[in-house]
Amino acid sequence: MSDSTAIAHDAHAAPDHGHGEAHPTYLRHHFENVEQQADAAGFAMWIFLLTEVMFFGGLFTAYLIYRNWYYPAFVAASHQLSVVWGTTNTAVLIFSSFTMAMGVWCAETRRRKGLVLSLCLTFLLGLVFLGIKTIEYSEKIEKHHVPGFHYNLSSFLDPDNDAAAKAASDKALPLDMARHTEVYFSLYFAMTGMHALHMIIGIAILGYMIFRARAGAYTSGHVTFVENFGLYWHFVDIIWIYLFALLYLISRHQ
Amino acid sequence: MTDQKEMESASHHVVSPKIYVIILFALILGTAATVWASFLELGPWNPVIALAIATGKAMLVVLYFMHVKYSSKLTKLTVFAGIFTFLTLIGMTLADYFSRAWGQW
Amino acid sequence: MSHISPIIWQFLVKWMTNFALFPPEASKIAPQMDALLFFMVLVSLIGLTIVTLLVTSFCILYSKERHPVAEQIEGSTLLEATWTIIPLGLFLVMFVWGALIYFRVYTPPANSMNIYVVGKQWMWKAEHPGGQHEINSLHIPTGQPIQLTLISQDVFHSFSIPAFRVKREAIPGRYTTVWFEATTPGTYHLFCTQYCGTNHSQMIGDIVVLTPEDYRKWLAESTSGMSLAQNGERLFASLSCNACHNTRPDARGPSLANVYGAKLALSSGGTVLADEAYLRESILNPSQHITQGYAPIMPTYQGQVSEEGVIALVEYIKNLNSDYRIQQTLNTTDLLPEGEGTPRRPTPAAGPQAGPAGTAQPGTAKQGTVKP
Amino acid sequence: MSATIVSLPDQSTARIPKVNFITKENGLLSWLLTGDHKRIAILYLISLSFFFFIGGALAGLIRLELLTPQTDLMATDTYNKVFTMHGVIMIFFFLVPSVPATLGNFLIPLMIGAKDLALPKINLLSWYLYIAGGILAIYTMASGGVDTGWTFTTPLSTHYVNTNVLTTGLAAFIAGFSSIFTGLNFIVTIHKMRCPGMTWFRMPLFVWAHYAASILMVLATPVVAIAIVLIALERTIGIGVFDPTKGGDPLLFQHLFWFYSHPAVYIMILPGMGVISETISTFSRKRVFGYTAVAFSSVAIAVFGFFVWAHHMFIMGISNYAVLVFSLLTMLVAVPSAIKIFNWTFTLYKGSITFETPMLYTFGFMGLFTIGGLTGVFLGTAGTDIHLTETYFIVAHFHFVMVGGMLMAFLAGIHFWWPKITGRMYPEKISQLAAVITFIGFNFTFFPQFILGTLGMPRRYASYPPEFQILNVFSTAGATILGVGYLLPVLYLTWSLKYGAIAGNNPWQATGLEWQIQSPPLTENFTVTPIMDHEAYDYEWLENQKAKEVASVG
């Protein structure tokens, strides 16, 4: 076989793997070059997003099954959500996705100020999203629409006394169907809760990134972290796009 | 070395902010469209349209914001694998639920 | 060896005399199931023998002493195709054969007698149509197909009779069915095979298979006086079901006579076969099961009737072959306000497909729904 | 059969290389904060063995209790907790991470010519997650245990037990993320870190098997994670996704659970199959028969593995149409396993076979896995599944696959790569004895359980009808033999750390890249990036290589 088989038999074989010349400091020792390192990190992020897809996949499956089974309950329960808040939040999140994308662009083109600004905007928009979510949640808590021991059916049995139901001109549900609104709210809280948790984690990382970016961390060519975080943030945005369509917009025309 | 190509094609393609702005407007437009469509009486098409618009929006985010349009085949394959498994989980589970309603046989 | 431990010796003798690979075959399906099992054991043994023989002979023929230098072989498409296709073919045969048996076990014949079984932590409660109750035992006759309709009150249980080769999960909130026809009188094991909590291993009982004569004797001895359907009739009246389901032309609910086994048109579109599961569902979740032409006004009875009560009601409705009995009961409809619209009587849509021209009148303490 | 391929260096002059990954740094912290995949593998090996022996002790208690039909050793409640913890620990803390986290971690970078896994920090994180999950599991056990069975069946786990379901669930959840990160790391490494010349079809089959298993880890594990989250929410807040009294469907939990837990058995067995491909090739001095078929059958198992989960639910009231589809797909997934068995068998054909310990374990694997696999077909067939499911037949079946298959492969691998990991050989004779004892003990323990299963004895029973006693006595007797078989390796392997013969670079004359470097390897694995210019299992290349060396020295 050929002589090119350069397998190191002994430890003293030419230690030319020097940390000499053009190797930037952020290149970790086990990678051949920066390209490989960035590539591996990006690919790893995508694989991680796959696991996230499957994580939400279980919830979406449950949602689709029960929506089919208990459609009237899902319609009535979704009318309890505010389309205005939902749309605002969707817009906020889309905007934050945009600012995040701009942040990545700034990092790639080495604009430190632009990066810090974009990250700050993303951070703020994330907080706005969570703020609106808090308003929505507290409304549910007030109305006892949180599944569990204190769950209250009156909005669905007696829609005339309920502002949201009246606005949607809902008819009263029979008791057995009204009970199934609890399944809707179970899924609502599980899905939006998991999403909000991802937002909180994202915002925490954003805070750290702003801190580092001000020191010029990501604008010297090593943009992997910003890019990967961008992927995460966009993914969270996509989940919300579906949640909005599925949870808020069931049959608004009735 | 098979990966040589993958690596080169994955080298950063910087997307211009102009495209980002266009996508942003498309997404906002999509959001408006989906809200508007939900107030129309379309029968069984309501959820279909809602999901179609949501999927369209998600595609824009994936392709442009997440740069998949400019990424290596491997990344595209990864995205595809995710969607495929996701649909397997949903599809095969729902198949059980739907066929249960068909009765004994 | 003279020094063998007497305890082990006892074990061995006992085992050799009782040696069995399969439990007794006491139902009609058992020999069919065993035929497939034997086939699979045979295939497995042949497969295992082939692999073992090949490995052993290669080990002997090509050990380093005999065969110091290995010959490099890439592979052989033909050989590989062979051992892809042959197992695939065998597996497909097993699949088809197994599927056929699966159909048989879970498709009760039309003339089967229905016994309800409720599983709860940690006992099995059987309800015979004649009103006989049993706990952790089940008496059945030979020569008669028995259908079990199972439900659980709490967690998953599994009703297993190894001697009959049948098993079915009892799940909360839904009826499941299984059927068998016992062939040999005797007492057999009943197990709960799905882990169901602390006393799972005590959720066992006896299946007592009797000859038809003995069975009749047993029925007569253990009757509680009221048949299941009679209990159901009482419940039907006390829950005021007849306020709406009263057969009058202006009734707010459909007539229930001959409804069992019929194909009903639903107001949500589509038709559904009214079987036990459907009857149960429409008592507990009525708003999803509105017969076409009727308003969704029926209240849910969830939480008001126990699973046993639902079973009695279902059994009553199943045996309702005419409107006569309902018309005779005291009716309180007149005291209630008129329902909106003019509900009309449904034509017994599509006709009862299993013509229930049976002899069983509601209330007669006859065992079994005698449906052709 | 005295012939052997072992070639050790002259013991009087041989030394373990002064500089290697073990001696590079000293102190506990240098281990606990390491990024070196080899050190993490050793951390895993130690912690895994610990959990294996806890799980094994619990198994011993189960077998002791089942010695007699009555519940005399422990109360039913205790028994339920013991078998639950046995399942949880063995599955989440031993079988799932066993080969991938130890041998896979150690070997994948070496085999593909990389300096480390792509994400060393994530690798360390995954070990810490594993330990965190493990500590939670131990805590659960110490604080009263849990009695749901490892399957967490709803509504039992959500509404009807008062034991530590939450902490157990959390333990499984955390361990799940550990396994996701391991799988993620492997996929990225295999895609991005191969050395020049290492094409996909030059990779050892061990790497292929791990690649397939990693796909399953990454895509299936999150689904069980969300199912566990929903159980936790149901227990704490009282949401109604699986609760039948609120309109939920408990079968949905089964769907979500088995969507992970069926692929999980392939996560457990595929890496074991990878080990077998390596050993069988090395000890018959031959390229694996039909390399491509074996490689693709791994991937086929991974892909088909996603489509068969509902065969765990045949009698649970899923739709009969679904039963047909899932039964058919189960038959299809059995075929790649059959292909592998025959390909391994024909690897022996015209080889030059020697019978060192790893090879003995390999033969054990092939026999037991064949039985385990074929009995799996009994359970995938819809009709016979009715009779056999939820009985001891199931128990026997998956112990044949998991313990007979996976554990045999694990031990084969540990023995095979022991000289590479430690630089020293284990004692050959006693280890051969251990392999034989394990095989005999295993058959004694689990074969009677097949008969118990066909006779109808249900699983998870603390007491049972007296006529099943004889077979249970056999099984318990076998378990003691098996216990000896598992204890022996711990003893002599530990002994060999100090007193074993110096192994040299390549005691087995194997072809993999990992054998061409010093043992134990350097921290950076390769001082010069290797270039792969030959197929995997190319023994001629190895001969040439040796000849060249001799020539150059001479």
PDB file of C-alpha atoms in Angstrom, chain D residues 111-327:
ATOM      1  CA  MET D 111     -11.694   4.986  14.604  1.00  0.00           C
ATOM      2  CA  ILE D 112     -12.353   7.915  12.305  1.00  0.00           C
ATOM      3  CA  GLY D 113      -9.016   9.550  12.941  1.00  0.00           C
ATOM      4  CA  ALA D 114     -10.211  12.554  14.914  1.00  0.00           C
ATOM      5  CA  LYS D 115      -8.582  14.204  17.893  1.00  0.00           C
ATOM      6  CA  ASP D 116     -11.765  14.285  19.940  1.00  0.00           C
ATOM      7  CA  LEU D 117     -15.523  14.329  19.610  1.00  0.00           C
ATOM      8  CA  ALA D 118     -16.777  17.491  17.958  1.00  0.00           C
ATOM      9  CA  LEU D 119     -18.208  18.911  21.185  1.00  0.00           C
ATOM     10  CA  PRO D 120     -16.067  17.902  24.157  1.00  0.00           C
ATOM     11  CA  LYS D 121     -17.835  20.187  26.603  1.00  0.00           C
ATOM     12  CA  ILE D 122     -21.232  18.837  25.621  1.00  0.00           C
ATOM     13  CA  ASN D 123     -19.770  15.393  26.085  1.00  0.00           C
ATOM     14  CA  LEU D 124     -18.769  16.210  29.640  1.00  0.00           C
ATOM     15  CA  LEU D 125     -22.132  17.867  30.232  1.00  0.00           C
ATOM     16  CA  SER D 126     -23.832  14.687  29.118  1.00  0.00           C
ATOM     17  CA  TRP D 127     -21.901  12.725  31.743  1.00  0.00           C
ATOM     18  CA  TYR D 128     -22.903  15.217  34.422  1.00  0.00           C
ATOM     19  CA  LEU D 129     -26.528  14.964  33.349  1.00  0.00           C
ATOM     20  CA  TYR D 130     -26.232  11.208  33.563  1.00  0.00           C
ATOM     21  CA  ILE D 131     -24.834  11.472  37.071  1.00  0.00           C
ATOM     22  CA  ALA D 132     -27.494  13.978  38.107  1.00  0.00           C
ATOM     23  CA  GLY D 133     -30.199  11.657  36.819  1.00  0.00           C
ATOM     24  CA  GLY D 134     -28.537   8.724  38.515  1.00  0.00           C
ATOM     25  CA  ILE D 135     -28.335  10.504  41.853  1.00  0.00           C
ATOM     26  CA  LEU D 136     -32.008  11.371  41.566  1.00  0.00           C
ATOM     27  CA  ALA D 137     -32.815   7.740  40.858  1.00  0.00           C
ATOM     28  CA  ILE D 138     -30.814   6.616  43.870  1.00  0.00           C
ATOM     29  CA  TYR D 139     -32.478   9.306  45.955  1.00  0.00           C
ATOM     30  CA  THR D 140     -35.866   8.046  44.782  1.00  0.00           C
ATOM     31  CA  MET D 141     -34.949   4.588  45.867  1.00  0.00           C
ATOM     32  CA  ALA D 142     -33.665   5.739  49.232  1.00  0.00           C
ATOM     33  CA  SER D 143     -36.709   7.878  49.939  1.00  0.00           C
ATOM     34  CA  GLY D 144     -39.275   5.170  49.441  1.00  0.00           C
ATOM     35  CA  GLY D 145     -39.054   4.142  45.830  1.00  0.00           C
ATOM     36  CA  VAL D 146     -41.602   4.175  43.097  1.00  0.00           C
ATOM     37  CA  ASP D 147     -43.980   1.429  42.009  1.00  0.00           C
ATOM     38  CA  THR D 148     -45.335   2.285  38.592  1.00  0.00           C
ATOM     39  CA  GLY D 149     -43.147  -0.057  36.595  1.00  0.00           C
ATOM     40  CA  TRP D 150     -40.550   1.555  34.356  1.00  0.00           C
ATOM     41  CA  THR D 151     -43.305   2.137  31.799  1.00  0.00           C
ATOM     42  CA  PHE D 152     -45.066   4.815  33.932  1.00  0.00           C
ATOM     43  CA  THR D 153     -48.465   3.661  32.641  1.00  0.00           C
ATOM     44  CA  THR D 154     -51.151   6.316  33.020  1.00  0.00           C
ATOM     45  CA  PRO D 155     -53.556   6.715  34.800  1.00  0.00           C
ATOM     46  CA  LEU D 156     -51.770   4.543  37.371  1.00  0.00           C
ATOM     47  CA  SER D 157     -48.763   6.838  37.468  1.00  0.00           C
ATOM     48  CA  THR D 158     -50.769  10.054  37.424  1.00  0.00           C
ATOM     49  CA  HIS D 159     -53.621   9.379  39.814  1.00  0.00           C
ATOM     50  CA  TYR D 160     -53.303   6.087  41.621  1.00  0.00           C
ATOM     51  CA  VAL D 161     -49.900   5.852  43.233  1.00  0.00           C
ATOM     52  CA  ASN D 162     -48.442   7.991  45.963  1.00  0.00           C
ATOM     53  CA  THR D 163     -44.807   7.135  45.444  1.00  0.00           C
ATOM     54  CA  ASN D 164     -41.987   9.179  43.972  1.00  0.00           C
ATOM     55  CA  VAL D 165     -43.188   9.270  40.389  1.00  0.00           C
ATOM     56  CA  LEU D 166     -42.021  12.849  39.950  1.00  0.00           C
ATOM     57  CA  THR D 167     -38.413  12.296  40.947  1.00  0.00           C
ATOM     58  CA  THR D 168     -38.193   9.096  38.922  1.00  0.00           C
ATOM     59  CA  GLY D 169     -39.687  10.848  35.939  1.00  0.00           C
ATOM     60  CA  LEU D 170     -37.243  13.696  36.372  1.00  0.00           C
ATOM     61  CA  ALA D 171     -34.379  11.209  36.622  1.00  0.00           C
ATOM     62  CA  ALA D 172     -35.437   9.571  33.355  1.00  0.00           C
ATOM     63  CA  PHE D 173     -35.937  13.000  31.793  1.00  0.00           C
ATOM     64  CA  ILE D 174     -32.430  14.143  32.708  1.00  0.00           C
ATOM     65  CA  ALA D 175     -30.886  10.843  31.651  1.00  0.00           C
ATOM     66  CA  GLY D 176     -32.759  11.273  28.376  1.00  0.00           C
ATOM     67  CA  PHE D 177     -31.023  14.564  27.738  1.00  0.00           C
ATOM     68  CA  SER D 178     -27.705  12.987  28.540  1.00  0.00           C
ATOM     69  CA  SER D 179     -28.394  10.427  25.845  1.00  0.00           C
ATOM     70  CA  ILE D 180     -29.598  13.084  23.384  1.00  0.00           C
ATOM     71  CA  PHE D 181     -26.330  14.980  23.811  1.00  0.00           C
ATOM     72  CA  THR D 182     -24.279  11.829  23.358  1.00  0.00           C
ATOM     73  CA  GLY D 183     -26.149  11.005  20.157  1.00  0.00           C
ATOM     74  CA  LEU D 184     -25.885  14.566  18.895  1.00  0.00           C
ATOM     75  CA  ASN D 185     -22.164  14.573  19.522  1.00  0.00           C
ATOM     76  CA  PHE D 186     -21.691  11.299  17.641  1.00  0.00           C
ATOM     77  CA  ILE D 187     -23.665  12.427  14.611  1.00  0.00           C
ATOM     78  CA  VAL D 188     -21.745  15.680  14.342  1.00  0.00           C
ATOM     79  CA  THR D 189     -18.430  13.934  14.899  1.00  0.00           C
ATOM     80  CA  ILE D 190     -19.079  11.251  12.315  1.00  0.00           C
ATOM     81  CA  HIS D 191     -20.180  13.808   9.752  1.00  0.00           C
ATOM     82  CA  LYS D 192     -17.601  16.479  10.332  1.00  0.00           C
ATOM     83  CA  MET D 193     -14.510  15.024  11.950  1.00  0.00           C
ATOM     84  CA  ARG D 194     -13.468  12.129   9.728  1.00  0.00           C
ATOM     85  CA  CYS D 195      -9.821  12.189   8.747  1.00  0.00           C
ATOM     86  CA  PRO D 196      -8.767  12.571   5.134  1.00  0.00           C
ATOM     87  CA  GLY D 197      -9.549   9.440   3.166  1.00  0.00           C
ATOM     88  CA  MET D 198     -12.049   8.164   5.703  1.00  0.00           C
ATOM     89  CA  THR D 199     -15.060   7.890   3.428  1.00  0.00           C
ATOM     90  CA  TRP D 200     -18.377   6.609   4.705  1.00  0.00           C
ATOM     91  CA  PHE D 201     -17.706   3.158   3.346  1.00  0.00           C
ATOM     92  CA  ARG D 202     -14.280   2.938   4.895  1.00  0.00           C
ATOM     93  CA  MET D 203     -15.622   3.469   8.382  1.00  0.00           C
ATOM     94  CA  PRO D 204     -15.645   0.507  10.733  1.00  0.00           C
ATOM     95  CA  LEU D 205     -19.106  -0.992  11.179  1.00  0.00           C
ATOM     96  CA  PHE D 206     -18.896  -0.022  14.848  1.00  0.00           C
ATOM     97  CA  VAL D 207     -19.135   3.595  13.742  1.00  0.00           C
ATOM     98  CA  TRP D 208     -22.029   2.858  11.401  1.00  0.00           C
ATOM     99  CA  ALA D 209     -23.949   1.170  14.180  1.00  0.00           C
ATOM    100  CA  HIS D 210     -23.365   4.115  16.477  1.00  0.00           C
ATOM    101  CA  TYR D 211     -24.443   6.514  13.785  1.00  0.00           C
ATOM    102  CA  ALA D 212     -27.733   4.642  13.404  1.00  0.00           C
ATOM    103  CA  ALA D 213     -28.258   4.484  17.167  1.00  0.00           C
ATOM    104  CA  SER D 214     -27.487   8.192  17.477  1.00  0.00           C
ATOM    105  CA  ILE D 215     -30.221   9.064  15.010  1.00  0.00           C
ATOM    106  CA  LEU D 216     -32.662   7.205  17.224  1.00  0.00           C
ATOM    107  CA  MET D 217     -31.361   8.878  20.385  1.00  0.00           C
ATOM    108  CA  VAL D 218     -31.719  12.323  18.925  1.00  0.00           C
ATOM    109  CA  LEU D 219     -35.128  11.925  17.332  1.00  0.00           C
ATOM    110  CA  ALA D 220     -36.974   9.584  19.675  1.00  0.00           C
ATOM    111  CA  THR D 221     -35.849  10.628  23.154  1.00  0.00           C
ATOM    112  CA  PRO D 222     -37.529  14.069  23.176  1.00  0.00           C
ATOM    113  CA  VAL D 223     -40.913  12.449  22.695  1.00  0.00           C
ATOM    114  CA  VAL D 224     -40.661  10.512  25.928  1.00  0.00           C
ATOM    115  CA  ALA D 225     -39.352  13.679  27.549  1.00  0.00           C
ATOM    116  CA  ILE D 226     -42.538  15.543  26.709  1.00  0.00           C
ATOM    117  CA  ALA D 227     -44.630  12.563  27.807  1.00  0.00           C
ATOM    118  CA  ILE D 228     -42.881  12.662  31.184  1.00  0.00           C
ATOM    119  CA  VAL D 229     -43.436  16.416  31.410  1.00  0.00           C
ATOM    120  CA  LEU D 230     -47.135  15.892  30.773  1.00  0.00           C
ATOM    121  CA  ILE D 231     -47.285  13.203  33.473  1.00  0.00           C
ATOM    122  CA  ALA D 232     -45.608  15.582  35.897  1.00  0.00           C
ATOM    123  CA  LEU D 233     -48.089  18.338  35.037  1.00  0.00           C
ATOM    124  CA  GLU D 234     -50.953  15.910  35.420  1.00  0.00           C
ATOM    125  CA  ARG D 235     -49.763  14.866  38.855  1.00  0.00           C
ATOM    126  CA  THR D 236     -49.031  18.355  40.110  1.00  0.00           C
ATOM    127  CA  ILE D 237     -51.470  20.773  38.487  1.00  0.00           C
ATOM    128  CA  GLY D 238     -54.034  18.280  37.291  1.00  0.00           C
ATOM    129  CA  ILE D 239     -54.141  18.990  33.575  1.00  0.00           C
ATOM    130  CA  GLY D 240     -56.171  16.517  31.558  1.00  0.00           C
ATOM    131  CA  VAL D 241     -54.192  15.276  28.605  1.00  0.00           C
ATOM    132  CA  PHE D 242     -54.114  11.594  29.590  1.00  0.00           C
ATOM    133  CA  ASP D 243     -56.841  11.552  32.211  1.00  0.00           C
ATOM    134  CA  PRO D 244     -59.940   9.649  31.040  1.00  0.00           C
ATOM    135  CA  THR D 245     -62.191  11.355  33.575  1.00  0.00           C
ATOM    136  CA  LYS D 246     -61.403  14.695  31.951  1.00  0.00           C
ATOM    137  CA  GLY D 247     -61.740  13.447  28.415  1.00  0.00           C
ATOM    138  CA  GLY D 248     -58.105  12.590  27.823  1.00  0.00           C
ATOM    139  CA  ASP D 249     -57.019   9.305  26.350  1.00  0.00           C
ATOM    140  CA  PRO D 250     -54.613   7.164  28.372  1.00  0.00           C
ATOM    141  CA  LEU D 251     -53.655   5.367  25.162  1.00  0.00           C
ATOM    142  CA  LEU D 252     -52.099   8.583  23.912  1.00  0.00           C
ATOM    143  CA  PHE D 253     -49.514   8.238  26.625  1.00  0.00           C
ATOM    144  CA  GLN D 254     -48.782   4.735  25.386  1.00  0.00           C
ATOM    145  CA  HIS D 255     -48.270   6.104  21.896  1.00  0.00           C
ATOM    146  CA  LEU D 256     -45.884   8.809  23.046  1.00  0.00           C
ATOM    147  CA  PHE D 257     -44.080   6.525  25.454  1.00  0.00           C
ATOM    148  CA  TRP D 258     -43.499   3.714  22.997  1.00  0.00           C
ATOM    149  CA  PHE D 259     -42.551   6.125  20.242  1.00  0.00           C
ATOM    150  CA  TYR D 260     -39.384   6.448  22.291  1.00  0.00           C
ATOM    151  CA  SER D 261     -39.247   3.203  24.127  1.00  0.00           C
ATOM    152  CA  HIS D 262     -39.421   0.959  21.131  1.00  0.00           C
ATOM    153  CA  PRO D 263     -36.620   2.728  19.257  1.00  0.00           C
ATOM    154  CA  ALA D 264     -34.863   2.703  22.626  1.00  0.00           C
ATOM    155  CA  VAL D 265     -34.324  -1.039  22.342  1.00  0.00           C
ATOM    156  CA  TYR D 266     -32.537  -0.377  19.051  1.00  0.00           C
ATOM    157  CA  ILE D 267     -30.553   2.358  20.798  1.00  0.00           C
ATOM    158  CA  MET D 268     -29.537  -0.378  23.191  1.00  0.00           C
ATOM    159  CA  ILE D 269     -28.801  -3.161  20.715  1.00  0.00           C
ATOM    160  CA  LEU D 270     -27.324  -1.375  17.690  1.00  0.00           C
ATOM    161  CA  PRO D 271     -24.060  -0.343  19.384  1.00  0.00           C
ATOM    162  CA  GLY D 272     -23.747  -3.920  20.609  1.00  0.00           C
ATOM    163  CA  MET D 273     -24.056  -5.097  17.016  1.00  0.00           C
ATOM    164  CA  GLY D 274     -21.276  -2.691  16.158  1.00  0.00           C
ATOM    165  CA  VAL D 275     -19.001  -4.349  18.703  1.00  0.00           C
ATOM    166  CA  ILE D 276     -19.782  -7.784  17.288  1.00  0.00           C
ATOM    167  CA  SER D 277     -18.844  -6.695  13.769  1.00  0.00           C
ATOM    168  CA  GLU D 278     -15.418  -5.636  15.041  1.00  0.00           C
ATOM    169  CA  THR D 279     -14.662  -8.709  17.130  1.00  0.00           C
ATOM    170  CA  ILE D 280     -15.879 -11.238  14.614  1.00  0.00           C
ATOM    171  CA  SER D 281     -13.770  -9.706  11.888  1.00  0.00           C
ATOM    172  CA  THR D 282     -10.655  -9.495  14.040  1.00  0.00           C
ATOM    173  CA  PHE D 283     -10.794 -13.018  15.374  1.00  0.00           C
ATOM    174  CA  SER D 284     -11.479 -14.602  12.017  1.00  0.00           C
ATOM    175  CA  ARG D 285      -8.915 -12.389  10.266  1.00  0.00           C
ATOM    176  CA  LYS D 286     -11.457 -11.512   7.634  1.00  0.00           C
ATOM    177  CA  ARG D 287     -13.324  -8.590   6.255  1.00  0.00           C
ATOM    178  CA  VAL D 288     -16.933  -8.600   7.442  1.00  0.00           C
ATOM    179  CA  PHE D 289     -18.990 -10.523   4.902  1.00  0.00           C
ATOM    180  CA  GLY D 290     -21.125  -8.057   2.965  1.00  0.00           C
ATOM    181  CA  TYR D 291     -19.849  -4.889   4.632  1.00  0.00           C
ATOM    182  CA  THR D 292     -22.389  -2.692   2.847  1.00  0.00           C
ATOM    183  CA  ALA D 293     -25.317  -4.898   3.762  1.00  0.00           C
ATOM    184  CA  VAL D 294     -24.348  -4.819   7.432  1.00  0.00           C
ATOM    185  CA  ALA D 295     -23.843  -1.065   7.345  1.00  0.00           C
ATOM    186  CA  PHE D 296     -27.166  -0.428   5.668  1.00  0.00           C
ATOM    187  CA  SER D 297     -29.002  -2.911   7.839  1.00  0.00           C
ATOM    188  CA  SER D 298     -27.994  -0.764  10.841  1.00  0.00           C
ATOM    189  CA  VAL D 299     -29.508   2.269   9.200  1.00  0.00           C
ATOM    190  CA  ALA D 300     -32.535   0.243   8.110  1.00  0.00           C
ATOM    191  CA  ILE D 301     -33.119  -0.870  11.694  1.00  0.00           C
ATOM    192  CA  ALA D 302     -32.912   2.751  12.802  1.00  0.00           C
ATOM    193  CA  VAL D 303     -35.358   3.969  10.165  1.00  0.00           C
ATOM    194  CA  PHE D 304     -37.854   1.111  10.421  1.00  0.00           C
ATOM    195  CA  GLY D 305     -37.516   1.340  14.190  1.00  0.00           C
ATOM    196  CA  PHE D 306     -39.606   4.502  14.093  1.00  0.00           C
ATOM    197  CA  PHE D 307     -42.585   2.792  12.513  1.00  0.00           C
ATOM    198  CA  VAL D 308     -43.288  -0.139  14.768  1.00  0.00           C
ATOM    199  CA  TRP D 309     -43.952   1.267  18.221  1.00  0.00           C
ATOM    200  CA  ALA D 310     -47.616   0.358  18.462  1.00  0.00           C
ATOM    201  CA  HIS D 311     -46.845  -3.369  18.547  1.00  0.00           C
ATOM    202  CA  HIS D 312     -46.603  -2.828  22.284  1.00  0.00           C
ATOM    203  CA  MET D 313     -50.292  -1.936  22.246  1.00  0.00           C
ATOM    204  CA  PHE D 314     -51.929  -4.746  20.269  1.00  0.00           C
ATOM    205  CA  ILE D 315     -54.270  -5.780  23.060  1.00  0.00           C
ATOM    206  CA  MET D 316     -54.812  -2.282  24.408  1.00  0.00           C
ATOM    207  CA  GLY D 317     -57.649  -1.340  22.131  1.00  0.00           C
ATOM    208  CA  ILE D 318     -55.908   0.499  19.331  1.00  0.00           C
ATOM    209  CA  SER D 319     -57.606   0.297  15.978  1.00  0.00           C
ATOM    210  CA  ASN D 320     -57.473  -3.100  14.318  1.00  0.00           C
ATOM    211  CA  TYR D 321     -56.263  -1.500  11.117  1.00  0.00           C
ATOM    212  CA  ALA D 322     -53.375   0.018  13.012  1.00  0.00           C
ATOM    213  CA  VAL D 323     -52.597  -3.427  14.419  1.00  0.00           C
ATOM    214  CA  LEU D 324     -52.296  -4.803  10.880  1.00  0.00           C
ATOM    215  CA  VAL D 325     -49.976  -2.040   9.752  1.00  0.00           C
ATOM    216  CA  PHE D 326     -47.767  -2.134  12.810  1.00  0.00           C
ATOM    217  CA  SER D 327     -47.580  -5.921  12.770  1.00  0.00           C
TER     218      SER D 327
END
